CSV table of C-alpha atoms in Angstrom, one decimal:
chain,number,residue,atom,x,y,z
A,1,MET,CA,-38.5,1.7,9.2
A,2,THR,CA,-35.4,-0.2,10.4
A,3,GLN,CA,-34.7,-3.5,8.6
A,4,THR,CA,-33.4,-6.4,10.5
A,5,PRO,CA,-30.2,-7.7,8.8
A,6,THR,CA,-30.5,-11.2,7.4
A,7,ALA,CA,-28.6,-13.7,9.6
A,8,GLU,CA,-26.1,-15.8,7.7
A,9,ALA,CA,-26.2,-19.6,8.2
A,10,PRO,CA,-23.8,-20.8,10.9
A,11,PHE,CA,-22.2,-23.2,8.4
A,12,GLU,CA,-21.9,-24.2,4.8
A,13,LEU,CA,-21.7,-27.7,3.3
A,14,LYS,CA,-19.5,-28.3,0.3
A,15,GLY,CA,-18.1,-31.3,-1.5
A,16,SER,CA,-14.3,-31.6,-1.6
A,17,LEU,CA,-11.5,-33.9,-2.5
A,18,PHE,CA,-9.4,-35.6,0.2
A,19,THR,CA,-6.7,-38.2,0.1
A,20,LEU,CA,-7.6,-41.3,2.2
A,21,THR,CA,-5.4,-44.2,3.0
A,22,VAL,CA,-7.1,-47.5,2.2
A,23,LEU,CA,-6.7,-50.6,4.4
A,24,HIS,CA,-7.4,-53.6,2.1
A,25,LEU,CA,-8.6,-56.3,4.6
A,26,ARG,CA,-7.6,-59.8,3.6
A,27,GLU,CA,-8.5,-61.6,6.8
A,28,THR,CA,-10.4,-61.1,10.1
A,29,ASP,CA,-7.8,-62.1,12.7
A,30,LEU,CA,-7.4,-58.9,14.8
A,31,GLY,CA,-4.2,-60.1,16.4
A,32,ALA,CA,-2.5,-60.7,13.0
A,33,ILE,CA,-3.9,-57.4,11.7
A,34,GLU,CA,-2.5,-55.5,14.7
A,35,GLN,CA,1.0,-57.1,14.4
A,36,ALA,CA,1.2,-56.3,10.7
A,37,LEU,CA,0.0,-52.8,11.4
A,38,LEU,CA,2.7,-52.2,14.0
A,39,VAL,CA,5.4,-53.3,11.5
A,40,LYS,CA,4.0,-50.9,8.9
A,41,ILE,CA,3.7,-47.9,11.3
A,42,ALA,CA,7.3,-48.5,12.6
A,43,GLN,CA,8.5,-47.6,9.1
A,44,ALA,CA,7.2,-44.1,9.3
A,45,PRO,CA,5.4,-43.2,12.6
A,46,ALA,CA,4.9,-39.5,11.7
A,47,PHE,CA,3.2,-40.4,8.4
A,48,PHE,CA,0.5,-42.5,9.9
A,49,ALA,CA,-0.3,-40.1,12.8
A,50,ASN,CA,-4.0,-39.1,12.6
A,51,THR,CA,-4.3,-40.6,9.1
A,52,PRO,CA,-7.9,-41.1,7.9
A,53,VAL,CA,-8.4,-44.8,6.8
A,54,VAL,CA,-11.0,-46.5,4.7
A,55,VAL,CA,-11.4,-50.2,5.2
A,56,ASP,CA,-11.8,-52.0,1.8
A,57,LEU,CA,-13.6,-55.3,2.0
A,58,ASP,CA,-13.3,-56.4,-1.6
A,59,ALA,CA,-11.1,-59.4,-0.8
A,60,LEU,CA,-13.7,-60.7,1.7
A,61,ALA,CA,-16.9,-59.8,-0.2
A,62,ASP,CA,-17.4,-63.3,-1.6
A,63,THR,CA,-16.9,-65.0,1.8
A,64,ALA,CA,-19.0,-65.4,4.9
A,65,ALA,CA,-16.4,-63.6,6.9
A,66,ARG,CA,-17.8,-61.1,9.4
A,67,PRO,CA,-15.0,-58.9,10.7
A,68,ASP,CA,-15.2,-57.5,14.2
A,69,PHE,CA,-15.5,-53.9,13.0
A,70,ALA,CA,-15.7,-52.4,16.5
A,71,GLY,CA,-12.5,-54.2,17.5
A,72,LEU,CA,-10.8,-53.2,14.3
A,73,ALA,CA,-11.7,-49.6,14.8
A,74,ARG,CA,-10.3,-49.7,18.3
A,75,ILE,CA,-7.0,-51.1,17.1
A,76,LEU,CA,-6.7,-48.5,14.4
A,77,ARG,CA,-7.4,-45.6,16.8
A,78,ALA,CA,-5.0,-47.0,19.4
A,79,HIS,CA,-2.2,-46.7,16.8
A,80,GLY,CA,-3.1,-43.2,15.6
A,81,LEU,CA,-5.3,-44.1,12.6
A,82,VAL,CA,-8.8,-42.7,12.2
A,83,PRO,CA,-11.3,-45.1,10.6
A,84,VAL,CA,-13.9,-43.1,8.5
A,85,GLY,CA,-15.8,-45.8,6.7
A,86,VAL,CA,-15.8,-49.0,4.6
A,87,ARG,CA,-16.2,-49.8,0.9
A,88,HIS,CA,-17.1,-52.9,-1.2
A,89,GLY,CA,-18.1,-56.0,0.8
A,90,SER,CA,-21.3,-58.0,1.0
A,91,ALA,CA,-24.6,-56.6,2.2
A,92,ALA,CA,-24.1,-58.4,5.5
A,93,GLN,CA,-20.6,-57.1,6.0
A,94,LEU,CA,-21.6,-53.6,5.2
A,95,ALA,CA,-24.6,-53.8,7.6
A,96,ALA,CA,-22.2,-55.0,10.4
A,97,ALA,CA,-19.8,-52.2,9.6
A,98,ALA,CA,-22.7,-49.7,9.8
A,99,ALA,CA,-23.8,-51.1,13.2
A,100,ALA,CA,-20.2,-50.5,14.4
A,101,GLY,CA,-20.4,-46.8,13.3
A,102,LEU,CA,-18.5,-47.2,10.0
A,103,PRO,CA,-20.6,-45.9,7.1
A,104,MET,CA,-20.3,-47.3,3.6
A,105,LEU,CA,-18.4,-45.0,1.3
A,106,PRO,CA,-19.4,-44.6,-2.4
A,107,GLU,CA,-17.1,-45.5,-5.3
A,108,SER,CA,-14.8,-42.8,-6.7
A,109,ARG,CA,-16.6,-40.4,-9.0
A,110,PRO,CA,-17.2,-41.7,-12.5
A,111,ALA,CA,-15.1,-40.7,-15.4
A,112,PRO,CA,-16.3,-37.6,-17.3
A,113,ARG,CA,-18.9,-38.3,-20.0
A,114,ARG,CA,-17.6,-37.9,-23.5
A,115,GLU,CA,-19.8,-35.8,-25.8
A,116,ALA,CA,-20.7,-37.4,-29.1
A,117,THR,CA,-19.7,-35.9,-32.5
A,118,THR,CA,-21.0,-36.7,-35.9
A,119,ASP,CA,-18.7,-37.6,-38.8
A,120,ALA,CA,-19.2,-36.7,-42.4
A,121,GLY,CA,-21.5,-39.7,-43.0
A,122,GLY,CA,-23.8,-38.6,-40.2
A,123,ASP,CA,-22.8,-41.5,-37.8
A,124,ALA,CA,-22.3,-40.6,-34.2
A,125,LYS,CA,-19.0,-41.3,-32.6
A,126,PRO,CA,-17.3,-40.5,-29.3
A,127,ALA,CA,-15.4,-37.2,-29.3
A,128,ASP,CA,-11.7,-37.3,-28.6
A,129,PRO,CA,-11.5,-35.6,-25.2
A,130,GLY,CA,-7.9,-34.6,-25.8
A,131,PRO,CA,-5.2,-34.4,-23.2
A,132,HIS,CA,-5.9,-32.5,-20.0
A,133,ASN,CA,-2.9,-30.9,-18.3
A,134,ARG,CA,-3.0,-28.6,-15.3
A,135,VAL,CA,0.1,-26.3,-15.2
A,136,VAL,CA,1.0,-24.6,-11.9
A,137,VAL,CA,3.6,-21.9,-12.1
A,138,GLN,CA,3.9,-21.0,-8.4
A,139,PRO,CA,5.7,-23.2,-5.8
A,140,VAL,CA,3.4,-25.6,-3.9
A,141,ARG,CA,3.9,-24.6,-0.3
A,142,SER,CA,3.5,-26.7,2.9
A,143,GLY,CA,-0.2,-27.4,3.7
A,144,GLN,CA,-1.3,-26.9,0.1
A,145,GLN,CA,-3.0,-29.6,-2.0
A,146,VAL,CA,-3.0,-29.4,-5.8
A,147,TYR,CA,-5.1,-31.8,-7.8
A,148,ALA,CA,-5.3,-32.3,-11.6
A,149,ALA,CA,-8.6,-34.0,-12.5
A,150,ASP,CA,-8.8,-36.1,-15.7
A,151,GLY,CA,-5.2,-35.5,-16.8
A,152,ASP,CA,-1.6,-34.7,-15.9
A,153,LEU,CA,-0.2,-32.2,-13.4
A,154,THR,CA,2.8,-30.1,-14.4
A,155,LEU,CA,4.5,-28.1,-11.7
A,156,LEU,CA,7.1,-25.5,-12.8
A,157,GLY,CA,8.3,-24.9,-9.2
A,158,PRO,CA,9.3,-26.9,-6.2
A,159,VAL,CA,6.9,-28.9,-4.0
A,160,SER,CA,7.5,-28.2,-0.3
A,161,ALA,CA,7.5,-30.6,2.6
A,162,GLY,CA,4.0,-31.0,4.0
A,163,ALA,CA,2.4,-30.3,0.6
A,164,GLU,CA,0.4,-32.8,-1.5
A,165,VAL,CA,0.1,-33.0,-5.3
A,166,LEU,CA,-2.3,-35.4,-7.0
A,167,ALA,CA,-3.3,-36.2,-10.5
A,168,ASP,CA,-5.6,-38.6,-12.3
A,169,GLY,CA,-2.7,-38.9,-14.8
A,170,SER,CA,1.0,-38.3,-14.4
A,171,ILE,CA,2.8,-35.7,-12.4
A,172,HIS,CA,5.8,-33.7,-13.8
A,173,VAL,CA,7.8,-31.6,-11.3
A,174,TYR,CA,10.5,-29.3,-12.7
A,175,GLY,CA,12.2,-28.9,-9.4
A,176,PRO,CA,12.6,-30.6,-6.0
A,177,LEU,CA,9.7,-32.9,-5.1
A,178,ARG,CA,9.1,-32.9,-1.3
A,179,GLY,CA,5.8,-33.7,0.5
A,180,ARG,CA,3.6,-36.3,-1.1
A,181,ALA,CA,2.9,-37.1,-4.8
A,182,LEU,CA,0.1,-39.3,-5.9
A,183,ALA,CA,-0.4,-40.1,-9.6
A,184,GLY,CA,-3.1,-42.2,-11.2
A,185,VAL,CA,-5.4,-41.5,-8.2
A,186,ARG,CA,-8.4,-43.0,-10.0
A,187,GLY,CA,-6.5,-46.2,-10.9
A,188,LYS,CA,-4.6,-45.3,-14.1
A,189,LEU,CA,-1.8,-47.9,-14.0
A,190,GLU,CA,0.2,-46.2,-16.8
A,191,ALA,CA,0.6,-43.0,-14.8
A,192,ARG,CA,4.1,-41.9,-13.8
A,193,ILE,CA,5.8,-39.3,-11.6
A,194,PHE,CA,8.7,-37.3,-13.0
A,195,CYS,CA,10.9,-34.9,-10.9
A,196,LEU,CA,14.2,-33.2,-11.0
A,197,GLY,CA,15.0,-33.8,-7.4
A,198,LEU,CA,13.4,-36.6,-5.3
A,199,GLU,CA,13.0,-35.7,-1.7
A,200,ALA,CA,9.4,-36.8,-1.1
A,201,GLU,CA,7.9,-38.3,2.0
A,202,LEU,CA,5.6,-40.5,0.0
A,203,VAL,CA,5.0,-41.4,-3.7
A,204,SER,CA,2.1,-43.4,-5.1
A,205,VAL,CA,0.9,-44.6,-8.5
A,206,ALA,CA,-2.6,-46.0,-8.8
A,207,GLY,CA,-2.9,-46.6,-5.1
A,208,ARG,CA,0.5,-48.4,-4.6
A,209,TYR,CA,2.7,-46.3,-2.5
A,210,ARG,CA,6.2,-46.1,-1.1
A,211,ILE,CA,7.4,-44.2,2.0
A,212,LEU,CA,10.8,-42.8,1.2
A,213,GLU,CA,13.8,-42.5,3.4
A,214,LYS,CA,16.4,-39.7,3.2
A,215,ASN,CA,19.4,-40.8,1.2
A,216,GLY,CA,17.5,-43.9,0.0
A,217,GLU,CA,16.9,-45.0,-3.6
A,218,GLY,CA,17.0,-42.1,-6.0
A,219,TRP,CA,17.1,-39.5,-3.2
A,220,GLY,CA,18.0,-36.0,-4.5
A,221,LYS,CA,18.2,-37.2,-8.1
A,222,ALA,CA,16.2,-36.7,-11.2
A,223,VAL,CA,14.0,-39.8,-11.4
A,224,GLN,CA,10.8,-41.3,-12.9
A,225,ILE,CA,8.5,-43.5,-10.8
A,226,TYR,CA,6.2,-46.0,-12.4
A,227,LEU,CA,4.3,-49.2,-11.6
A,228,SER,CA,5.6,-52.6,-12.6
A,229,GLY,CA,3.1,-55.2,-11.6
A,230,GLU,CA,2.5,-54.5,-7.9
A,231,HIS,CA,5.8,-52.7,-7.3
A,232,LEU,CA,6.8,-49.1,-7.6
A,233,ILE,CA,10.0,-48.6,-9.6
A,234,ILE,CA,12.2,-45.6,-9.1
A,235,GLU,CA,14.8,-45.2,-11.8
A,236,PRO,CA,17.1,-42.3,-12.9
A,237,LEU,CA,16.0,-40.0,-15.6
A,238,THR,CA,18.6,-40.2,-18.4
A,239,VAL,CA,19.2,-38.3,-21.6
A,240,GLU,CA,20.3,-40.4,-24.5
A,241,ALA,CA,23.7,-39.6,-25.7
A,242,GLY,CA,23.7,-37.0,-28.5
A,243,ALA,CA,20.2,-35.9,-27.7
A,244,HIS,CA,21.3,-32.3,-27.4
A,245,ARG,CA,23.7,-32.3,-30.3
A,246,LYS,CA,23.0,-30.1,-33.3
A,247,SER,CA,21.8,-31.9,-36.3
């Protein structure tokens, strides 16, 4: 008897991690929003082309403001941005967004649960999760995305233009850093980016980002990048005098 081969499903659904730009909406005036958007896009037109955008309504959640979500979506698409959903906001705001075709996005995934251990006295206490550090030996090539969950990312080779490296903690690059580097992607304000040669398109710490210009601040140099208040600081990596002297 001849068996009929089992047909495979025409698709497969899987969860994945994507980097999304967040538009934190502070007012509902579409004219003002579009003007500010034009200024921002003019700084780096290629970066914003076909960029997925999430509209964050946290600043408006406690108000009666009802943004024109359909109009906002049209403005974003007209300038090359792709609205994919909204987050935060009041029930009424989220309902209005859904009616305009913008679904509510869930919060970022929760931090991993810490297992409990028992001390000598029999009392339960949280276990020390210890540091998590993902080490990548190979160069990160254009089109690749490397992510370190729950810890730091250490890259022993260069990061190419068009690549993206992300970490919940800090990022250490022992070579030229091109492409995009996003540290503290789940909001860790103490995260930093270290590299031996800064040539990145974009750097970000805890959601605050800077688009870099060739030959701008720190370009081509060994630097560290960290958050001070709401501002990203780029400063040279220096070795203290005598650090390499023999004792």
